[in-house]
PDB file of C-alpha atoms and ligand atoms in Angstrom:
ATOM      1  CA  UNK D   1      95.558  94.531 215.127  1.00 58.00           C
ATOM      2  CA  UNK D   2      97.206  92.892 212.456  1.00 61.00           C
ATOM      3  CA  UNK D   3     100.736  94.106 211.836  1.00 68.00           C
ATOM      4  CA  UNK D   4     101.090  96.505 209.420  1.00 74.00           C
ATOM      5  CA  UNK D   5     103.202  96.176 206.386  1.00 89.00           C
ATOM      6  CA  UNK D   6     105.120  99.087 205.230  1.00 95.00           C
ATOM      7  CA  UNK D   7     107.523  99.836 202.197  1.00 97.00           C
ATOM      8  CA  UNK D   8     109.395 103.121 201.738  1.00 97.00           C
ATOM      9  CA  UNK D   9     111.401 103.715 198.852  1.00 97.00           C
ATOM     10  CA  UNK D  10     114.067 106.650 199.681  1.00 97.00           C
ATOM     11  CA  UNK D  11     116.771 108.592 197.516  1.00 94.00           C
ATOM     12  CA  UNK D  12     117.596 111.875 197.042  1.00 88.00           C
ATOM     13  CA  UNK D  13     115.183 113.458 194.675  1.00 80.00           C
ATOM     14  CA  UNK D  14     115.962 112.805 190.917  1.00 81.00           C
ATOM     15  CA  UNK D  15     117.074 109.213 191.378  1.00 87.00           C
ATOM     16  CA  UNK D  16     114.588 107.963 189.853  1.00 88.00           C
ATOM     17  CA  UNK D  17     112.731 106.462 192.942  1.00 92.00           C
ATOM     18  CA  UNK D  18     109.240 107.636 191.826  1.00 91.00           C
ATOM     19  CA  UNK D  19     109.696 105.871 188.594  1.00 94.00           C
ATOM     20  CA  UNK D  20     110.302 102.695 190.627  1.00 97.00           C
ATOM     21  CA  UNK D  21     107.514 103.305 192.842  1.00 96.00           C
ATOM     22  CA  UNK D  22     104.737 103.668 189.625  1.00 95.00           C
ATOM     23  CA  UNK D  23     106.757 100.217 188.422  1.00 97.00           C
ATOM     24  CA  UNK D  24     106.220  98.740 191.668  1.00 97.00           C
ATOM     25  CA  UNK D  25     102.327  99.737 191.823  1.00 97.00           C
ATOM     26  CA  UNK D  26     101.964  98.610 188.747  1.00 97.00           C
ATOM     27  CA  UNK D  27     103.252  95.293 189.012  1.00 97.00           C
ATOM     28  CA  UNK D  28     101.927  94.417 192.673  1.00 96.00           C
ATOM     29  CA  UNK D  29      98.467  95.468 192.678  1.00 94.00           C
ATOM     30  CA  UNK D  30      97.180  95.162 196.430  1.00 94.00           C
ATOM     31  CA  UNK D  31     100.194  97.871 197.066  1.00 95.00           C
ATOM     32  CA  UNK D  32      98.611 100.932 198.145  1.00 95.00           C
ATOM     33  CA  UNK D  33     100.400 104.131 197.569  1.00 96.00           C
ATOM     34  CA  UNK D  34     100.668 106.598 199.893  1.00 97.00           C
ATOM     35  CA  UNK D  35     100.011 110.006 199.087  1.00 97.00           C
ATOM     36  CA  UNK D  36     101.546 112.812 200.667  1.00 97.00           C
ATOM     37  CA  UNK D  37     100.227 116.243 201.549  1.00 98.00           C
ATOM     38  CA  UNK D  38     103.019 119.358 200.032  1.00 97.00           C
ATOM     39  CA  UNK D  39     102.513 123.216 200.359  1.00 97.00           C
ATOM     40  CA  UNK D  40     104.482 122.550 196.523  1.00 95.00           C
ATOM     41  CA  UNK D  41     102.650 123.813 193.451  1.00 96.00           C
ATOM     42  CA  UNK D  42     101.451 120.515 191.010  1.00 97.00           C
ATOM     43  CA  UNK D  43     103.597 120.291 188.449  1.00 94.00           C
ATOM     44  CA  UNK D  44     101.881 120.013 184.731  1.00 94.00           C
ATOM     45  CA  UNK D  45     101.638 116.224 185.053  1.00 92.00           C
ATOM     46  CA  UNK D  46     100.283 115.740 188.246  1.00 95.00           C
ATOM     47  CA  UNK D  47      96.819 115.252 189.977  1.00 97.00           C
ATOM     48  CA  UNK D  48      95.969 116.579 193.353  1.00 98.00           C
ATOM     49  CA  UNK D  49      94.881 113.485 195.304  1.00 96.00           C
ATOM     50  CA  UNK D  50      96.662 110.862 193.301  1.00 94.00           C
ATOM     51  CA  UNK D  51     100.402 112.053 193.111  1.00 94.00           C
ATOM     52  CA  UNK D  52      99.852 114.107 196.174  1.00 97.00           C
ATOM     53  CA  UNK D  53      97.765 116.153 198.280  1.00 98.00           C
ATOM     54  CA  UNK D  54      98.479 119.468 196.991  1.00 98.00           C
ATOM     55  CA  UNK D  55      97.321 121.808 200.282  1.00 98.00           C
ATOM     56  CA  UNK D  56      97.762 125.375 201.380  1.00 97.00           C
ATOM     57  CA  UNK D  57     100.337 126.029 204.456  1.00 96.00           C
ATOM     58  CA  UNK D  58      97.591 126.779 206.040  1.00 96.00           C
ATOM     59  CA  UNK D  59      96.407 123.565 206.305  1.00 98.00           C
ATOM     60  CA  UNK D  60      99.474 122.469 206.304  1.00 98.00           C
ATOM     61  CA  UNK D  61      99.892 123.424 209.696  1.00 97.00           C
ATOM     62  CA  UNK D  62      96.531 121.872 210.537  1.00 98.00           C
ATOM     63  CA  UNK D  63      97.303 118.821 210.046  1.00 98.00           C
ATOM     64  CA  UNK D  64     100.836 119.225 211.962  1.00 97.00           C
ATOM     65  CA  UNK D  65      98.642 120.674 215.592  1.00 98.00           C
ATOM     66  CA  UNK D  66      95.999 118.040 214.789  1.00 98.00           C
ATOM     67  CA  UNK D  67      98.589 115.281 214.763  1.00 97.00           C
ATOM     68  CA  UNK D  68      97.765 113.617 211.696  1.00 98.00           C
ATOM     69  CA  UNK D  69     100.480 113.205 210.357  1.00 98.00           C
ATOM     70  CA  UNK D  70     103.484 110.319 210.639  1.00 96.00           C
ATOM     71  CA  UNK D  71     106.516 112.450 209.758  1.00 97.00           C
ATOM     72  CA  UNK D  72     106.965 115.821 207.835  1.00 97.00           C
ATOM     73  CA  UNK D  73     109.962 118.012 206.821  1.00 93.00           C
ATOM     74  CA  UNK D  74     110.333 120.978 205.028  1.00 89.00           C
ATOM     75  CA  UNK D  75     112.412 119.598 202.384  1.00 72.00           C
ATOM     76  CA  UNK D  76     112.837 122.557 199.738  1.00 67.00           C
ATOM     77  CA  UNK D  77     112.599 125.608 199.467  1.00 73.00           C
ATOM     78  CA  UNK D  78     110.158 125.964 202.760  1.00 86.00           C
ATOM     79  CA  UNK D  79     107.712 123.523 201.368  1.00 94.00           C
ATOM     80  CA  UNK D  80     106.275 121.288 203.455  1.00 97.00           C
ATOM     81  CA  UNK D  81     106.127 117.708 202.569  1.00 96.00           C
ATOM     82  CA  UNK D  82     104.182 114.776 205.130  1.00 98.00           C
ATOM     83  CA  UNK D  83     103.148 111.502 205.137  1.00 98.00           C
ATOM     84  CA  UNK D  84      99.102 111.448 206.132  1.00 97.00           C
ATOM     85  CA  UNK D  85      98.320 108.857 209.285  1.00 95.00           C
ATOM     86  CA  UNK D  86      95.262 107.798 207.385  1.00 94.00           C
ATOM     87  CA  UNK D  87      97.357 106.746 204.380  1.00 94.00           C
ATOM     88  CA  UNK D  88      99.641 104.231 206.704  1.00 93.00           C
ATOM     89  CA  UNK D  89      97.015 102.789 208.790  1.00 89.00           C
ATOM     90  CA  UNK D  90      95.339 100.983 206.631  1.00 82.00           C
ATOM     91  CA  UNK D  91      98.331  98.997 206.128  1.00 85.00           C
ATOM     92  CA  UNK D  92      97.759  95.523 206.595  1.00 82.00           C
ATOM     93  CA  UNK D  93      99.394  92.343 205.617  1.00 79.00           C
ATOM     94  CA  UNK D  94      97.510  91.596 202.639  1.00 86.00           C
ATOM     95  CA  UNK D  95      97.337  94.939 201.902  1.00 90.00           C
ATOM     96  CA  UNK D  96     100.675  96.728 202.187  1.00 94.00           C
ATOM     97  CA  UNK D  97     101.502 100.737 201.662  1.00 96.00           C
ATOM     98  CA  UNK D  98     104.208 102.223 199.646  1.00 97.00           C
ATOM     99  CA  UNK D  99     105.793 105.477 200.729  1.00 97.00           C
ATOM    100  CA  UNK D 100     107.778 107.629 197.950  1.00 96.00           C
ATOM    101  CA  UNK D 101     109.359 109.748 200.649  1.00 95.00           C
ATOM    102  CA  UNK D 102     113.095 111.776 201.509  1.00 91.00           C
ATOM    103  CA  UNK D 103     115.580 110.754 203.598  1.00 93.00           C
ATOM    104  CA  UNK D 104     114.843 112.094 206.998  1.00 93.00           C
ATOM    105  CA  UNK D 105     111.428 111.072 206.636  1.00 94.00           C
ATOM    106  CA  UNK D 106     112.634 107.701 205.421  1.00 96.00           C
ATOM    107  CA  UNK D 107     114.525 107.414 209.213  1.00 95.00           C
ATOM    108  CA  UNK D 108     111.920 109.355 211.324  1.00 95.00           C
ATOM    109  CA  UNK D 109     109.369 106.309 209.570  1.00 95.00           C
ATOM    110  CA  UNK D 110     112.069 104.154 210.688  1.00 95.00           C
ATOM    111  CA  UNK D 111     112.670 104.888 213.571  1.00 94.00           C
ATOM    112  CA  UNK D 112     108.780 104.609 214.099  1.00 91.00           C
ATOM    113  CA  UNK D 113     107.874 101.288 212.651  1.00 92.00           C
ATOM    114  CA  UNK D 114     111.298  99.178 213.003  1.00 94.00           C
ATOM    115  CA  UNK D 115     110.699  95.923 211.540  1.00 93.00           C
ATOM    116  CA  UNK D 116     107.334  96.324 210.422  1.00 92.00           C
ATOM    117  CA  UNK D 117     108.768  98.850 207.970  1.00 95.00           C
ATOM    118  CA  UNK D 118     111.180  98.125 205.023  1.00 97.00           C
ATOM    119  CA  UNK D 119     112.952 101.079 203.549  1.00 97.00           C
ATOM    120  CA  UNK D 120     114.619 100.688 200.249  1.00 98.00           C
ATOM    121  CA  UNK D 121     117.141 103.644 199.389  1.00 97.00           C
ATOM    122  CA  UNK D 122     117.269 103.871 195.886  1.00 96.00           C
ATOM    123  CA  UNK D 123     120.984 105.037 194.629  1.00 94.00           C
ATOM    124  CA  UNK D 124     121.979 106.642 191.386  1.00 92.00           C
ATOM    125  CA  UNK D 125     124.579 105.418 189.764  1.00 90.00           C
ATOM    126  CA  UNK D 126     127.042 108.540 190.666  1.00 90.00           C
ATOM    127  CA  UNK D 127     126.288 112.594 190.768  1.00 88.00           C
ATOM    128  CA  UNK D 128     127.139 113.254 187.360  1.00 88.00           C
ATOM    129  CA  UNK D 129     124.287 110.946 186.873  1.00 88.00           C
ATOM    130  CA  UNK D 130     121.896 112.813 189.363  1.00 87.00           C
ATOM    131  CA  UNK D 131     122.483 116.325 187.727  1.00 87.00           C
ATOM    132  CA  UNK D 132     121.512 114.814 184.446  1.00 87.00           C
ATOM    133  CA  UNK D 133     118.391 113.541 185.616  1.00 84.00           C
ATOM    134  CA  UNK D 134     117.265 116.645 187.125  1.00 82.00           C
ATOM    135  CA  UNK D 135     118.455 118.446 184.485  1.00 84.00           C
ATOM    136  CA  UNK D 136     116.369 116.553 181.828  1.00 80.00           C
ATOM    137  CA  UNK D 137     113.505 116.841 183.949  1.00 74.00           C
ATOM    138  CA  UNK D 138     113.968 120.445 183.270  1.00 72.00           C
ATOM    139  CA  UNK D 139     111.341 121.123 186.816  1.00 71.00           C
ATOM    140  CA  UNK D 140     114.062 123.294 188.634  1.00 72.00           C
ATOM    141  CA  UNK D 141     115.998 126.725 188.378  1.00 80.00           C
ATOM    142  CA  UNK D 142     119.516 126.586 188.424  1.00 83.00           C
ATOM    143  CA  UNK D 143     119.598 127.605 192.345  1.00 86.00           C
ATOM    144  CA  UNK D 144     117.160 124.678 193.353  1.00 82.00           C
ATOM    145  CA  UNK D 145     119.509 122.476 190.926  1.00 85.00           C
ATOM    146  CA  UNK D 146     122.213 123.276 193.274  1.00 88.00           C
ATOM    147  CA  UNK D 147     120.679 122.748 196.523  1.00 85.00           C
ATOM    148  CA  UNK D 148     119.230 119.327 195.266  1.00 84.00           C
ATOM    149  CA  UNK D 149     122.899 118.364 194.131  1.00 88.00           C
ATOM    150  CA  UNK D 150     124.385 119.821 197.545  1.00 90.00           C
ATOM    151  CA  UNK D 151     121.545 117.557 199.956  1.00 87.00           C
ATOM    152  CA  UNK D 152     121.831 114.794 197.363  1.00 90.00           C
ATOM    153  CA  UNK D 153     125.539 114.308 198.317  1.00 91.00           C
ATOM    154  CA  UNK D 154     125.070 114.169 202.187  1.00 91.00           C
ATOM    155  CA  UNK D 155     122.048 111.888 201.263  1.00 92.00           C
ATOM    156  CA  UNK D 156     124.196 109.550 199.506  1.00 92.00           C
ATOM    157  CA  UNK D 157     126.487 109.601 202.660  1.00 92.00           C
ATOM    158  CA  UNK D 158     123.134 107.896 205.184  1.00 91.00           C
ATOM    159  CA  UNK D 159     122.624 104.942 202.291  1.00 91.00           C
ATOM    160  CA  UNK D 160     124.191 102.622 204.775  1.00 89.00           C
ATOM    161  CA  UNK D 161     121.418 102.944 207.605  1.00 89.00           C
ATOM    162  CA  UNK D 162     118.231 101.365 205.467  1.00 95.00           C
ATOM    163  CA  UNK D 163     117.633  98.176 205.082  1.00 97.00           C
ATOM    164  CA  UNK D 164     118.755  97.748 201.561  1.00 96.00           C
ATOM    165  CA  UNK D 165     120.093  99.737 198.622  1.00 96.00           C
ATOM    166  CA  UNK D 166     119.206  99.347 195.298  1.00 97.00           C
ATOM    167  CA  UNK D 167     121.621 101.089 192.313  1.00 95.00           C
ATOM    168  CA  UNK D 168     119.260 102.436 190.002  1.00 94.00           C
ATOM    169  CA  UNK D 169     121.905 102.132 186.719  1.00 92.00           C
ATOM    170  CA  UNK D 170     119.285 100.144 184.524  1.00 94.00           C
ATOM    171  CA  UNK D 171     116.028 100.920 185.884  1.00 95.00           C
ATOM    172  CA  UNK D 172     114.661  97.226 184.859  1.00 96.00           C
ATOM    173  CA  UNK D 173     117.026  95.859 187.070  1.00 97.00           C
ATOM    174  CA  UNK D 174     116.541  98.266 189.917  1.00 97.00           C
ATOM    175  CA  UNK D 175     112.576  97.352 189.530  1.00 98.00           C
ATOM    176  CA  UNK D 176     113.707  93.945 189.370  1.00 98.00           C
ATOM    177  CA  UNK D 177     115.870  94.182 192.603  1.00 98.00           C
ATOM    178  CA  UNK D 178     113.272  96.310 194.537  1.00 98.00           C
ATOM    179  CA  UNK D 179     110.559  93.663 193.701  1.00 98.00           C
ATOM    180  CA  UNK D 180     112.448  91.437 195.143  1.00 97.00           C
ATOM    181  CA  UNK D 181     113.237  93.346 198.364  1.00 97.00           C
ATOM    182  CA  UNK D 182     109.573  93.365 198.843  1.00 96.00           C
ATOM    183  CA  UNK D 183     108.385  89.964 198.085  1.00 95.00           C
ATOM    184  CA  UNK D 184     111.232  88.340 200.202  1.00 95.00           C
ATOM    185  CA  UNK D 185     110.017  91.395 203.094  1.00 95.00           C
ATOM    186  CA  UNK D 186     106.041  90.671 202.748  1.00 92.00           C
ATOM    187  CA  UNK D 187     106.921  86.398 203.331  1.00 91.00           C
ATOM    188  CA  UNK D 188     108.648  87.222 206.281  1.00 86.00           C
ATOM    189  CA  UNK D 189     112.133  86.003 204.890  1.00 62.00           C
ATOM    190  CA  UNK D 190     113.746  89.191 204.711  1.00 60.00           C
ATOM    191  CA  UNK D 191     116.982  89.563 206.437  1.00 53.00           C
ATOM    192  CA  UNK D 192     117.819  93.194 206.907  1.00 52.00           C
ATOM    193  CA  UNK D 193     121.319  93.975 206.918  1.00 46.00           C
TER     194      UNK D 193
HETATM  195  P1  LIG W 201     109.233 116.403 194.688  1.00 63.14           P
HETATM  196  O1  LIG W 201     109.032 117.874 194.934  1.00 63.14           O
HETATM  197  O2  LIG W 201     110.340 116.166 193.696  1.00 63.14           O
HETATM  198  O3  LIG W 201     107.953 115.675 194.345  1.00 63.14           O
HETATM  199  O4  LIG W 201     109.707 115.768 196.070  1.00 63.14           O
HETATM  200  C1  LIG W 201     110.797 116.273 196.765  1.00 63.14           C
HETATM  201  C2  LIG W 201     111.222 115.270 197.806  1.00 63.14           C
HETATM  202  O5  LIG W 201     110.233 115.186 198.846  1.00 63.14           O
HETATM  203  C3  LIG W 201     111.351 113.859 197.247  1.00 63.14           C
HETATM  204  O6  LIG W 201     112.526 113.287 197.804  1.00 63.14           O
HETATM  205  C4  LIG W 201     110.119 113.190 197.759  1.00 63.14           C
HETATM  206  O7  LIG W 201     110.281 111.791 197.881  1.00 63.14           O
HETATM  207  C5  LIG W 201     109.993 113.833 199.113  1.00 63.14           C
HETATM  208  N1  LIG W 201     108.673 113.599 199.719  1.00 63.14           N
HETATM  209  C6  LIG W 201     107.489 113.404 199.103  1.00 63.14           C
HETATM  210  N2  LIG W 201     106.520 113.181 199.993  1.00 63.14           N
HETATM  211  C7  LIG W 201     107.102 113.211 201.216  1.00 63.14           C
HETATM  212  C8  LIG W 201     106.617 113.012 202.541  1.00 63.14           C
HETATM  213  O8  LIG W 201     105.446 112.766 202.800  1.00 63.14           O
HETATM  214  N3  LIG W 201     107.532 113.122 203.548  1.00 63.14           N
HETATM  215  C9  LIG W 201     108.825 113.403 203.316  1.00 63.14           C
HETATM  216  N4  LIG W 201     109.621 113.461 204.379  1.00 63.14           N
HETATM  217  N5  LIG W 201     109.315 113.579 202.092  1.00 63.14           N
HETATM  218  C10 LIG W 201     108.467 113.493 201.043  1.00 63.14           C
END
């Protein structure tokens, strides 16, 4: 079995880590995303099966008995969110996977794959920052606002564990860091710190 090769990006939500990860893709085309499966509804810009598996609880909680999944929290709200086992295994060398995933699930992957897994926590610049984002983005009530502010502050606290951090101020030279992060990761010369 070759060894596999896998990249998470982490941050709390609204630091602009999906926007790295499309950058990323876009840039290093034998990256294979890796699409989750959420109980969340799509939002207007999204496509079941490309930026996730959009699935009832119901099966949901099929895949959880039938084990096929790597990690899964319920992150908001209830919702279920979970990394698919068919989406990491075909991680190879040549062909590495990218995972756009939370924080626990960024440690339980961790925890799971050790050195065969890089995990890249993505950092806004400060809080005042975060709420912006989220604001702008306009996707939340006030209450879910809150709660994303209130986990995004003890998230902040666990940027220490991963592998690297990467300050997403100007996002061309967060893409420019992460790239980095990768290449040096997928030639073998990365030193985790
Ligand atoms: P959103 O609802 O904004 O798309 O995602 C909410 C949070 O769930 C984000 O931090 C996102 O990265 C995270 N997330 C997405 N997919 C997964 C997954 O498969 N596992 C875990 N643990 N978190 C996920």
């Amino acid at each position: 079995m070759p060894t596999p090769r896998i990249i998470v990006l982490t941050a709390p939500s609204g630091a602009g880590k999906t926007t790295i990860a499309r950058r990323v893709l876009g840039i290093m085309s034998q990256m294979r995303f890796s699409v989750s499966a959420t109980t969340r509804d799509p939002r207007p810009n999204e496509t079941d099966g490309v930026d996730y598996h959009f699935v009832t609880r119901e099966a949901f909680e099929q895949f959880i008995e039938q084990d096929a999944l790597i990690e899964f929290e319920q992150v908001y709200d209830g919702l279920y969110y979970g990394t698919l086992r068919s989406e990491v295994n075909a991680a190879t060398p040549e062909k590495p996977v990218l995972l756009d995933i939370d924080v626990k699930g960024a440690q339980n992957v961790k925890e799971h794959f050790g050195d065969d897994a890089l995990v890249i926590f993505v950092k806004p610049p400060s809080l005042d920052a975060l709420a912006e984002r989220l604001t702008g983005r306009g996707t939340e009530s006030n209450e879910a606002l809150q709660e994303r502010l209130n986990r995004a502050r003890m998230e902040i606290s666990l940027a220490d564990d991963f592998d690297v951090v990467v300050v997403n101020d100007v996002l061309e030279h967060a893409v420019d860091e992460t790239l980095g992060h990768i290449r040096r990761f997928l030639a073998g010369s990365h030193h985790q710190v």
